[in-house]
mmCIF file of C-alpha atoms in Angstrom:
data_model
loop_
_atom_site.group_PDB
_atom_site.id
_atom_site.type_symbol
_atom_site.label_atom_id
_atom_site.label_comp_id
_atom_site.label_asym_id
_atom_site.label_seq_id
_atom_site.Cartn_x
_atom_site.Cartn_y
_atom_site.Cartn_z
ATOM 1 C CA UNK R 1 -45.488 96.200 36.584
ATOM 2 C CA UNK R 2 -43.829 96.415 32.933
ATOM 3 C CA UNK R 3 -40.861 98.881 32.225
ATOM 4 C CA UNK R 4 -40.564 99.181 28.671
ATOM 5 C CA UNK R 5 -37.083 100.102 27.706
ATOM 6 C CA UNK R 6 -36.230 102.125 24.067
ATOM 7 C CA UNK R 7 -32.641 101.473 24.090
ATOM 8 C CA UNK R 8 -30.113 97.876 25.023
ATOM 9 C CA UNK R 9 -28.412 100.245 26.558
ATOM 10 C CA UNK R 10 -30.948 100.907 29.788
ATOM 11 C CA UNK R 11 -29.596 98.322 32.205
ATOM 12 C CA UNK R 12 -32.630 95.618 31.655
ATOM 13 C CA UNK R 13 -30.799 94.143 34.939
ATOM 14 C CA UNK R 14 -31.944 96.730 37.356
ATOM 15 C CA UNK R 15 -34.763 96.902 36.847
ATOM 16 C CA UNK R 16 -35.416 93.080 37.614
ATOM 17 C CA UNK R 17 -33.011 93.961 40.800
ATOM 18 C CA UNK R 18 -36.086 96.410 41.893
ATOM 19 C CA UNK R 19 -39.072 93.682 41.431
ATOM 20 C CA UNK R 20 -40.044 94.816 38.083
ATOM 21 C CA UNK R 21 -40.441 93.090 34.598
ATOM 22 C CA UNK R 22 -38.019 94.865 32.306
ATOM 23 C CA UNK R 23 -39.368 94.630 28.701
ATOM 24 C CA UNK R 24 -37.041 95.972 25.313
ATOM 25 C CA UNK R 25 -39.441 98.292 23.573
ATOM 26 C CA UNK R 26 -37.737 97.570 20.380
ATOM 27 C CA UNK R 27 -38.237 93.591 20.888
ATOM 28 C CA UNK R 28 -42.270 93.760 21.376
ATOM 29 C CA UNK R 29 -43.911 91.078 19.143
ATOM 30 C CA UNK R 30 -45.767 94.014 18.208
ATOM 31 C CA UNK R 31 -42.776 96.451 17.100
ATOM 32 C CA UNK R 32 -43.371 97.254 12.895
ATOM 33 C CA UNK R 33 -46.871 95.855 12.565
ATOM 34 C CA UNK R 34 -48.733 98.872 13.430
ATOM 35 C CA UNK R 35 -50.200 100.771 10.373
ATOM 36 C CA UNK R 36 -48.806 104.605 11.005
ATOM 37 C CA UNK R 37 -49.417 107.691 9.169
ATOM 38 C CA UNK R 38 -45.890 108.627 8.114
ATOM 39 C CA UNK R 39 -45.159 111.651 7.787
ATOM 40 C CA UNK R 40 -42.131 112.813 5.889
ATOM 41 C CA UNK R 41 -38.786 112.574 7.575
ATOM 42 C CA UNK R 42 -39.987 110.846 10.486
ATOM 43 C CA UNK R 43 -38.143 107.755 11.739
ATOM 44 C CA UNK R 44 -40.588 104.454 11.347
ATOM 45 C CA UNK R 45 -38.998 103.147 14.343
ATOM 46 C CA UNK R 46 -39.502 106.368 16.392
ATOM 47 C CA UNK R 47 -43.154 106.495 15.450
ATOM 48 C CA UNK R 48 -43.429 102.742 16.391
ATOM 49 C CA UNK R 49 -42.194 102.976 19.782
ATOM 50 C CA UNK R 50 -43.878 106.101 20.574
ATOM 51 C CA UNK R 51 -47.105 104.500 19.489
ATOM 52 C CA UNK R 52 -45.864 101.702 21.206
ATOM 53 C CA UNK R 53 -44.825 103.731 24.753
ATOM 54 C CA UNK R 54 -48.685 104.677 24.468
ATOM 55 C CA UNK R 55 -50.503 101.726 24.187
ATOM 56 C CA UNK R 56 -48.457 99.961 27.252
ATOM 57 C CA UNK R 57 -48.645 103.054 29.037
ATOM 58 C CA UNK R 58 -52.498 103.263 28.898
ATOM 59 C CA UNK R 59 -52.052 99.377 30.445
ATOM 60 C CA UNK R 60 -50.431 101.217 33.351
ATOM 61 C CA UNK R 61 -47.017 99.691 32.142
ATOM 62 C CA UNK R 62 -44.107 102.529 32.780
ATOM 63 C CA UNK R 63 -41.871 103.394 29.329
ATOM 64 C CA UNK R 64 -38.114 104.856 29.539
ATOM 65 C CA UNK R 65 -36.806 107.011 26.729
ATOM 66 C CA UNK R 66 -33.180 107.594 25.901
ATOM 67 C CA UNK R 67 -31.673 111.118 25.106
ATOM 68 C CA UNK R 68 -28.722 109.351 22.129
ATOM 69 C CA UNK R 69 -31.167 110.065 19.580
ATOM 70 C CA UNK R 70 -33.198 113.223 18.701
ATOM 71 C CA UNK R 71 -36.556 111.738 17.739
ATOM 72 C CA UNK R 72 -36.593 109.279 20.535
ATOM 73 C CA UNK R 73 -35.818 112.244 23.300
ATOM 74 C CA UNK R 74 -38.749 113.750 21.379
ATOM 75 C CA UNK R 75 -40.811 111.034 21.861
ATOM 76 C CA UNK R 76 -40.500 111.664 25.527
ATOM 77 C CA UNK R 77 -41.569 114.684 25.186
ATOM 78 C CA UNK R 78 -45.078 113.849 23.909
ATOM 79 C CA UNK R 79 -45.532 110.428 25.699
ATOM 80 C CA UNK R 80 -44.197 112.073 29.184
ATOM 81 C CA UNK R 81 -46.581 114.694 29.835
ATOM 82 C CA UNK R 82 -50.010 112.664 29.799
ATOM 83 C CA UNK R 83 -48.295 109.804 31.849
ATOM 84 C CA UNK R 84 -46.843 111.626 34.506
ATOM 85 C CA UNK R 85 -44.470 109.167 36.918
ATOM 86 C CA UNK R 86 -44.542 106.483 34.428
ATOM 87 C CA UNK R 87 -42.654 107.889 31.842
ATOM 88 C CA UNK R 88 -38.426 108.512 31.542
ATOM 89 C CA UNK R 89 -35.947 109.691 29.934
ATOM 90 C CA UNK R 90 -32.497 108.162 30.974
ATOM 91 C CA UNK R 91 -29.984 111.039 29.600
ATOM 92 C CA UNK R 92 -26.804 108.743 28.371
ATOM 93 C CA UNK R 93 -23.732 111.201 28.068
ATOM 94 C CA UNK R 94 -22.407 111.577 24.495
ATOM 95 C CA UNK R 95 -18.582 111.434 25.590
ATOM 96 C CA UNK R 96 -17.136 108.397 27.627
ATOM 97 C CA UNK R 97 -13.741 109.280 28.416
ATOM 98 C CA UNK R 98 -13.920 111.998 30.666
ATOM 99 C CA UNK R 99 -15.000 111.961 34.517
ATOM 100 C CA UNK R 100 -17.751 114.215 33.947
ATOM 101 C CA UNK R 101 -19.570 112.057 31.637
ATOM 102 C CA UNK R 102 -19.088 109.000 34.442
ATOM 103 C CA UNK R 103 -20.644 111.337 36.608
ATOM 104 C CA UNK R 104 -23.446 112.556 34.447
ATOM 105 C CA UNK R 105 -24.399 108.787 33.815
ATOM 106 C CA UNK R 106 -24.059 107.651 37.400
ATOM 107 C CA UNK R 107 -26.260 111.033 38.949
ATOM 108 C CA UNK R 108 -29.099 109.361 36.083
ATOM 109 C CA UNK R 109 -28.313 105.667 37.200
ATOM 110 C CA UNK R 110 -29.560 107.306 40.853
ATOM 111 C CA UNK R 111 -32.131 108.966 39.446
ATOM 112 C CA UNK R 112 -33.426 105.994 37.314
ATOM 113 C CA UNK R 113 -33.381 103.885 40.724
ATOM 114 C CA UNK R 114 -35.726 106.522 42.391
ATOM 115 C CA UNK R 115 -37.879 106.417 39.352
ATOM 116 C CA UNK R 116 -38.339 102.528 40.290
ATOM 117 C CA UNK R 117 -38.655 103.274 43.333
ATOM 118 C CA UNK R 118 -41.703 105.459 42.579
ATOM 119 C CA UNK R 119 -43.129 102.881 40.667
ATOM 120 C CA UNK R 120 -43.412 100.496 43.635
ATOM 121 C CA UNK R 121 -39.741 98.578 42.970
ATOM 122 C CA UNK R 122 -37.638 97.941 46.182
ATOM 123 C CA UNK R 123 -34.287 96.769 45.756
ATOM 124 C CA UNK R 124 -33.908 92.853 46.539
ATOM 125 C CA UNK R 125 -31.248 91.246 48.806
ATOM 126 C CA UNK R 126 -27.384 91.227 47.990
ATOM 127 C CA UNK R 127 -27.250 88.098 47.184
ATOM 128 C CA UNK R 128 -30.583 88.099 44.848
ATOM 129 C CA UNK R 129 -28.800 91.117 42.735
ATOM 130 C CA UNK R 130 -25.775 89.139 42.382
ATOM 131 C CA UNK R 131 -27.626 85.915 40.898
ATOM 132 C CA UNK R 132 -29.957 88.619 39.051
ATOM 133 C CA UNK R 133 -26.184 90.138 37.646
ATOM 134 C CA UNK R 134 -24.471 86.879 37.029
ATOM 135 C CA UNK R 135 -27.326 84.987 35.025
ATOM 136 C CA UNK R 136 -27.983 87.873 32.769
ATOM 137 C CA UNK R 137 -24.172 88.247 32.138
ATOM 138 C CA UNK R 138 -23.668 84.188 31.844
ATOM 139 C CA UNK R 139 -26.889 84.604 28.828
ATOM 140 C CA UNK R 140 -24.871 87.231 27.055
ATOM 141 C CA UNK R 141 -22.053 85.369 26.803
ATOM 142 C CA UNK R 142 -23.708 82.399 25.724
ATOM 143 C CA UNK R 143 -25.599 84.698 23.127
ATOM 144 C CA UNK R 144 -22.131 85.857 22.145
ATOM 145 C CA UNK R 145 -20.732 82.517 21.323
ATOM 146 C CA UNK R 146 -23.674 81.352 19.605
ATOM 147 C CA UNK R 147 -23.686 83.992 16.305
ATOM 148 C CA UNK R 148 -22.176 81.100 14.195
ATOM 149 C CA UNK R 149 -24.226 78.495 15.337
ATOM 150 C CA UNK R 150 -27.722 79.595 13.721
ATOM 151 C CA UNK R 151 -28.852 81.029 11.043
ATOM 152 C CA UNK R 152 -28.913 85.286 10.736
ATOM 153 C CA UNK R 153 -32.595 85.272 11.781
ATOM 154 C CA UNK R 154 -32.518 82.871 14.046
ATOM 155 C CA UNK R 155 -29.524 84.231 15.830
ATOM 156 C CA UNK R 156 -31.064 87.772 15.561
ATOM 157 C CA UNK R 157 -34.815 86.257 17.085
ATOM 158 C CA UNK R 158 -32.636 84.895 20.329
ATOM 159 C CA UNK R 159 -31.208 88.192 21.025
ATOM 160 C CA UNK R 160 -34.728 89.756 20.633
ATOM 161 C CA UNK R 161 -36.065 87.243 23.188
ATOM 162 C CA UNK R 162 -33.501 87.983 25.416
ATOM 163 C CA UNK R 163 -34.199 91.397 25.425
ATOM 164 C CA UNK R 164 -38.027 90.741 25.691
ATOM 165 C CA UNK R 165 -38.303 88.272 28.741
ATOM 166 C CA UNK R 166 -34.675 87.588 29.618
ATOM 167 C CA UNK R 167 -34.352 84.106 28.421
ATOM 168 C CA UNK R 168 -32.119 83.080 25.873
ATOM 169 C CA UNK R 169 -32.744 79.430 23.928
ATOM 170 C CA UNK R 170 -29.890 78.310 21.895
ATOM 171 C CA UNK R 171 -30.679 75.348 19.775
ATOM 172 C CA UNK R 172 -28.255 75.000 16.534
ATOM 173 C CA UNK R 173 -30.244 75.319 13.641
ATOM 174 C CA UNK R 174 -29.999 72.457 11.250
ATOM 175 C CA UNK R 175 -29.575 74.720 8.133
ATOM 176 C CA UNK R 176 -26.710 76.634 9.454
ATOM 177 C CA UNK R 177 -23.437 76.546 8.273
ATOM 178 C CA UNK R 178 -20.820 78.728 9.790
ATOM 179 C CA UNK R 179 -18.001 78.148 7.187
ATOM 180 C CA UNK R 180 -20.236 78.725 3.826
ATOM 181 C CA UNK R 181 -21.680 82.161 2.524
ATOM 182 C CA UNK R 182 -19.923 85.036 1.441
ATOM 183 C CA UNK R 183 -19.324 86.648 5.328
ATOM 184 C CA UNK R 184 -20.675 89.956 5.619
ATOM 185 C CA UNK R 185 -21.747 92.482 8.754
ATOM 186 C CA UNK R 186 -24.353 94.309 9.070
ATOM 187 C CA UNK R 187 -23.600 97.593 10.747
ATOM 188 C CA UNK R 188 -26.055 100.233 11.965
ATOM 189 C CA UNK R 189 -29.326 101.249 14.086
ATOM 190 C CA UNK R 190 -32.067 99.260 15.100
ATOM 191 C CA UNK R 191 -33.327 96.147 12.983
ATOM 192 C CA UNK R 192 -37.121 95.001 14.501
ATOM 193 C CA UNK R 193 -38.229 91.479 13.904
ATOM 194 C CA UNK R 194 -40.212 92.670 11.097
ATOM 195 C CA UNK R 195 -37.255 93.764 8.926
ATOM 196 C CA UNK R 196 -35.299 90.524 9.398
ATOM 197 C CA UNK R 197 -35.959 89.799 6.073
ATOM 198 C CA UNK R 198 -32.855 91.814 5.248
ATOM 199 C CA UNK R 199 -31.208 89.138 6.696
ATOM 200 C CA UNK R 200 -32.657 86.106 5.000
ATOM 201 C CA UNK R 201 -31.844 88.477 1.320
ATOM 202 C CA UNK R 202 -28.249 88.450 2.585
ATOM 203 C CA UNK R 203 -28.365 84.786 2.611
ATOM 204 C CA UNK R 204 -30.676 83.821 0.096
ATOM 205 C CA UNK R 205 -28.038 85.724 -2.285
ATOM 206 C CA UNK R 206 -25.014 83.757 -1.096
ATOM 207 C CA UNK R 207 -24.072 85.792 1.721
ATOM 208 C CA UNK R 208 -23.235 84.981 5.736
ATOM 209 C CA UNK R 209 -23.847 87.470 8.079
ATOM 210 C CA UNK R 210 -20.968 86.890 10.356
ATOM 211 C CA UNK R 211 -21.550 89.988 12.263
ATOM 212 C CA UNK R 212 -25.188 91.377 13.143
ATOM 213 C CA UNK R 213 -23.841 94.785 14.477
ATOM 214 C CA UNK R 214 -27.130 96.302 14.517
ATOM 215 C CA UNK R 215 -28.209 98.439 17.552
ATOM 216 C CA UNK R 216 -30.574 94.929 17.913
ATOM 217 C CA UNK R 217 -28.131 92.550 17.066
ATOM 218 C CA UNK R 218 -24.740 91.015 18.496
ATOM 219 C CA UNK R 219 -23.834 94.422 19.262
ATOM 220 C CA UNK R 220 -26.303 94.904 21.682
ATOM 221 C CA UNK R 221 -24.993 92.562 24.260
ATOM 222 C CA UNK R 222 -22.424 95.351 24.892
ATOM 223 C CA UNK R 223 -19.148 94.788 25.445
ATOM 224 C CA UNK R 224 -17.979 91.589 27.764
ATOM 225 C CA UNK R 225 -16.504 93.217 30.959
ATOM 226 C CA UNK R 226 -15.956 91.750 34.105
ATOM 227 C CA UNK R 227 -17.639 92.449 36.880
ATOM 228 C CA UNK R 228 -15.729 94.185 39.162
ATOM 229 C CA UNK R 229 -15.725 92.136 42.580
ATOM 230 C CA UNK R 230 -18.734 91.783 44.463
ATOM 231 C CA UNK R 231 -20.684 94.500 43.097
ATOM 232 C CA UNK R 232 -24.339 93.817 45.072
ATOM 233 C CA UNK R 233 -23.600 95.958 47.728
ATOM 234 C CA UNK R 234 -22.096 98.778 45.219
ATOM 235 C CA UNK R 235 -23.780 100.928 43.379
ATOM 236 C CA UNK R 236 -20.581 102.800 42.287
ATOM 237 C CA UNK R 237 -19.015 99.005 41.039
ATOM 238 C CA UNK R 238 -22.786 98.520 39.156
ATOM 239 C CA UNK R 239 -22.652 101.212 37.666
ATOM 240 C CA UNK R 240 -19.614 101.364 36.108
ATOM 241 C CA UNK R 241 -20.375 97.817 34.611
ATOM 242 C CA UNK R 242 -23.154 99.358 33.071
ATOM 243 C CA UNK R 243 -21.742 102.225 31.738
ATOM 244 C CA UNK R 244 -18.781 100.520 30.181
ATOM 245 C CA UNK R 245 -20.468 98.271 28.184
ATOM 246 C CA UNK R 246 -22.416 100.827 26.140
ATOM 247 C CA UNK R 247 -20.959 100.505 22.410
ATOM 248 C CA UNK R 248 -22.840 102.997 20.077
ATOM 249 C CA UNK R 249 -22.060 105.163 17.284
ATOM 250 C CA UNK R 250 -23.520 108.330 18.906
ATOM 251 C CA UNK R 251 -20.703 107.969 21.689
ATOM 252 C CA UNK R 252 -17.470 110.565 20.811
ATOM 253 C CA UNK R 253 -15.172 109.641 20.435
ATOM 254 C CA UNK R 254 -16.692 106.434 18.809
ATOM 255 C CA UNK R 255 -13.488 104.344 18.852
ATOM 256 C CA UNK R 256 -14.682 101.953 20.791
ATOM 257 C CA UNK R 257 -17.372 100.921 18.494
ATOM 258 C CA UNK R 258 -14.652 100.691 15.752
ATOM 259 C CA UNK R 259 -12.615 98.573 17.966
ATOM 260 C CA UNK R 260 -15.501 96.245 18.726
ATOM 261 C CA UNK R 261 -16.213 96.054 14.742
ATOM 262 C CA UNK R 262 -12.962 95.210 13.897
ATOM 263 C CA UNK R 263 -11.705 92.841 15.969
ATOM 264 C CA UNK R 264 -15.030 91.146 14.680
ATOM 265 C CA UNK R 265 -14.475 91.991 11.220
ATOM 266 C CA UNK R 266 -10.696 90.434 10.891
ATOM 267 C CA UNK R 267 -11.755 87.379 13.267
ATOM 268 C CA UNK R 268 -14.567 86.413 11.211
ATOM 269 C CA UNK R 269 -12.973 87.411 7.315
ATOM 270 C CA UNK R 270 -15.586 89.702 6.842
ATOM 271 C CA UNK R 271 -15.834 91.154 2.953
ATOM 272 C CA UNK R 272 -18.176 93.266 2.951
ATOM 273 C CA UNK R 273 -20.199 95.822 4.948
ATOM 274 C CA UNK R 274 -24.169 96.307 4.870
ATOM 275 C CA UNK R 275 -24.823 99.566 6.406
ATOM 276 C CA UNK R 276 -28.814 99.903 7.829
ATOM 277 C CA UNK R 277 -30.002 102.825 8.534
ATOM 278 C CA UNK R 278 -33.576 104.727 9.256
ATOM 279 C CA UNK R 279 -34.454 107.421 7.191
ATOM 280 C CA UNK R 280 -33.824 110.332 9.818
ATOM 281 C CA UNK R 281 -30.895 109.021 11.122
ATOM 282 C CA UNK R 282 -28.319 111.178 10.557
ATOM 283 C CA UNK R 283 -25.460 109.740 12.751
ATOM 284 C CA UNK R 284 -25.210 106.169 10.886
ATOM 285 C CA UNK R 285 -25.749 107.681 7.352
ATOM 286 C CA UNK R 286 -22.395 109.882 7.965
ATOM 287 C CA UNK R 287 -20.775 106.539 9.051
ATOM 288 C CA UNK R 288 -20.206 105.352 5.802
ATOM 289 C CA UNK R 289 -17.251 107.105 4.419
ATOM 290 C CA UNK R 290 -15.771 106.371 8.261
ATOM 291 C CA UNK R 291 -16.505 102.705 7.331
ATOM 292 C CA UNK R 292 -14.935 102.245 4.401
ATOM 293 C CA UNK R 293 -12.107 104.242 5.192
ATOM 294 C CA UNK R 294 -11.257 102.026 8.119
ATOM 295 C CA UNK R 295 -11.680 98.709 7.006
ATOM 296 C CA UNK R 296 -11.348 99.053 3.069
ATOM 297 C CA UNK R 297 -14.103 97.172 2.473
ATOM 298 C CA UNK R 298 -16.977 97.221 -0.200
ATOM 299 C CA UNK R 299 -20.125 99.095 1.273
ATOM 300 C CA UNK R 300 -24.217 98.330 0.530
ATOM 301 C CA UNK R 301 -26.091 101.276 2.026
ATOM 302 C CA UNK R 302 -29.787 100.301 3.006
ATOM 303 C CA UNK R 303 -32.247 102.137 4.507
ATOM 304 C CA UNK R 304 -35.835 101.211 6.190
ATOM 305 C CA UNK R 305 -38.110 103.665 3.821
ATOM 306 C CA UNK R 306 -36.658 101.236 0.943
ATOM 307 C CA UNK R 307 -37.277 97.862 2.948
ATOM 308 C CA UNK R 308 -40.687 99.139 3.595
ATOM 309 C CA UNK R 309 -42.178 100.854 0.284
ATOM 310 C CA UNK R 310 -39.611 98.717 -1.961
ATOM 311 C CA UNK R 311 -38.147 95.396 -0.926
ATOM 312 C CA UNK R 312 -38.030 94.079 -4.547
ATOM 313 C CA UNK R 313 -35.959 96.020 -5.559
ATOM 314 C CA UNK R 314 -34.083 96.108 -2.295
ATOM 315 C CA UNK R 315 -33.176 92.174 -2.857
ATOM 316 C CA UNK R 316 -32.008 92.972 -5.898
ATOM 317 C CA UNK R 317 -29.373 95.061 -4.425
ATOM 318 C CA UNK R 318 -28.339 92.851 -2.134
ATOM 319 C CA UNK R 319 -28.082 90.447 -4.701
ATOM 320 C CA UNK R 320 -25.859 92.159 -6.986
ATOM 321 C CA UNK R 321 -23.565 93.546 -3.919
ATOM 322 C CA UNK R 322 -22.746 89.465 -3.225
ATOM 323 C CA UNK R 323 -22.014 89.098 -7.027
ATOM 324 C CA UNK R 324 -19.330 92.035 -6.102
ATOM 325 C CA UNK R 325 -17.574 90.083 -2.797
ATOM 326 C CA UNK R 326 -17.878 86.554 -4.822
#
């Protein structure tokens, strides 16, 4: 069976521990093709994976939902009802600092595993989770080193098939230069395959994204932590490595996603910021006065209404925000 997962930050990992094909909802082939009825103030990318959660659930695939954003938890709610046992919602704690949002997140991490269970998963062997572990944490770090060896898209298309099937294939692409482009991140929510053409404007206009810190992009590796000993036999140890590698903006405090951006941002020279953002979503749009205030840097605000009803004139934006970093 198929577990299509809403969010990178649903442990992909246990669910292939259990038996199970762990699919990123977000990274379906599929994801921004289908012809919607929009209505007004709806997120595209909610209605996309809630018409999404339906189609694979009528395949007798299982979908699990994520309670960080308000649209998506409401997704659950209409997609849960009519498929009983195959649906979830994983409820990720909003703070991370205190011990009762490490227990919230590991009494869900227990219930998600009895959810799998109910869908016919068994655990494997000790040592099969620790190879299961260990190659999915050896990709992401090859992912991670690889963001200035292809071009935006193509670095953004590897991180989509590793969320998709697990597999990550890492070829340099001939027309990529690390060290030319005006170097740029792109900060935000999710970015689907079929708005990567943001990132081809960005460097059809002169620009380098250095730092794809979409909710689909570099950031969505989460944060490199070791593994804390042998961790196949503990749930507790798994857990935690998990849980601390979430990096989101909806997390309070949301210092560590700061910290993430900037030791990014100084690393790379970054000059400019291109915050993306989907119409209803609140939380990133508020980000941008945080932004600029932290790392004094020039701001391009972009949202997916725009990319979708008016990418002309979108371009041209991006165009003339390059002209401002030259």
């Amino acid at each position: 069976m198929e577990v299509y997962l809403a969010s990178p930050w649903i442990p992909r990992e246990w669910v292939e521990v259990h038996g199970l094909v762990p699919r990123g909802l977000f990274s379906a082939p599929a994801f921004g093709t289908l012809t919607l009825r929009m209505a007004e103030g709806i997120c595209s990318f909610a209605q996309q994976s809630l018409e999404l959660a339906r189609m694979h659930g009528a395949q007798g695939n299982a979908v699990v939902f994520v309670s960080s954003c308000d649209q998506m938890r409401r997704g659950f709610d209409l997609v849960g009802v009519p498929q009983g046992t195959r649906a979830f919602l994983f409820n990720l704690p909003a703070t991370w600092q205190s011990g009762a949002a490490w227990r919230l997140f590991r009494a869900e991490f227990d219930r998600f595993t009895r959810f799998l269970e109910r869908l016919g998963g068994c655990r494997q062997s000790d040592e099969s989770v620790a190879a299961i572990i260990d190659s999915a944490r050896d990709t992401r770090t090859r992912l991670r080193s690889s963001w200035n060896k292809l071009s935006a898209r193509g670095f953004a298309e590897c991180i989509a098939r590793f969320h998709w099937d697990g597999r990550a294939i890492v070829e340099r692409a001939s027309d990529a230069d690390g060290d030319t482009g005006v170097p740029v991140a792109v900060v935000g929510g999710p970015l689907t395959q079929a708005q990567l053409g943001i990132l081809d404007a960005i460097e059809l206009a002169g620009g380098r994204v250095a730092v794809n810190a979409t909710e689909t992009g570099e950031r969505s590796l989460g944060l490199e932590t070791p593994v804390p000993g042998r961790v196949a036999g503990n749930i507790d140890c798994l857990a935690q490595f998990f849980f601390w590698r979430i990096i989101d903006v909806w997390q309070r405090p949301n210092t560590r996603l700061y910290a993430w951006l900037r030791e990014r941002i100084e690393e790379r020279n970054v000059r400019g910021i291109v915050l993306w953002h989907h119409v209803a979503c609140d939380l990133w749009r508020a980000e941008a006065a945080s932004l600029r205030e932290a790392f004094n840097l020039p701001i391009l605000t972009l949202d997916s209404e725009q990319a979708r009803s008016d990418h002309l004139r979108l371009v041209h934006r991006i165009a003339a925000f390059m002209e401002i970093l030259r």
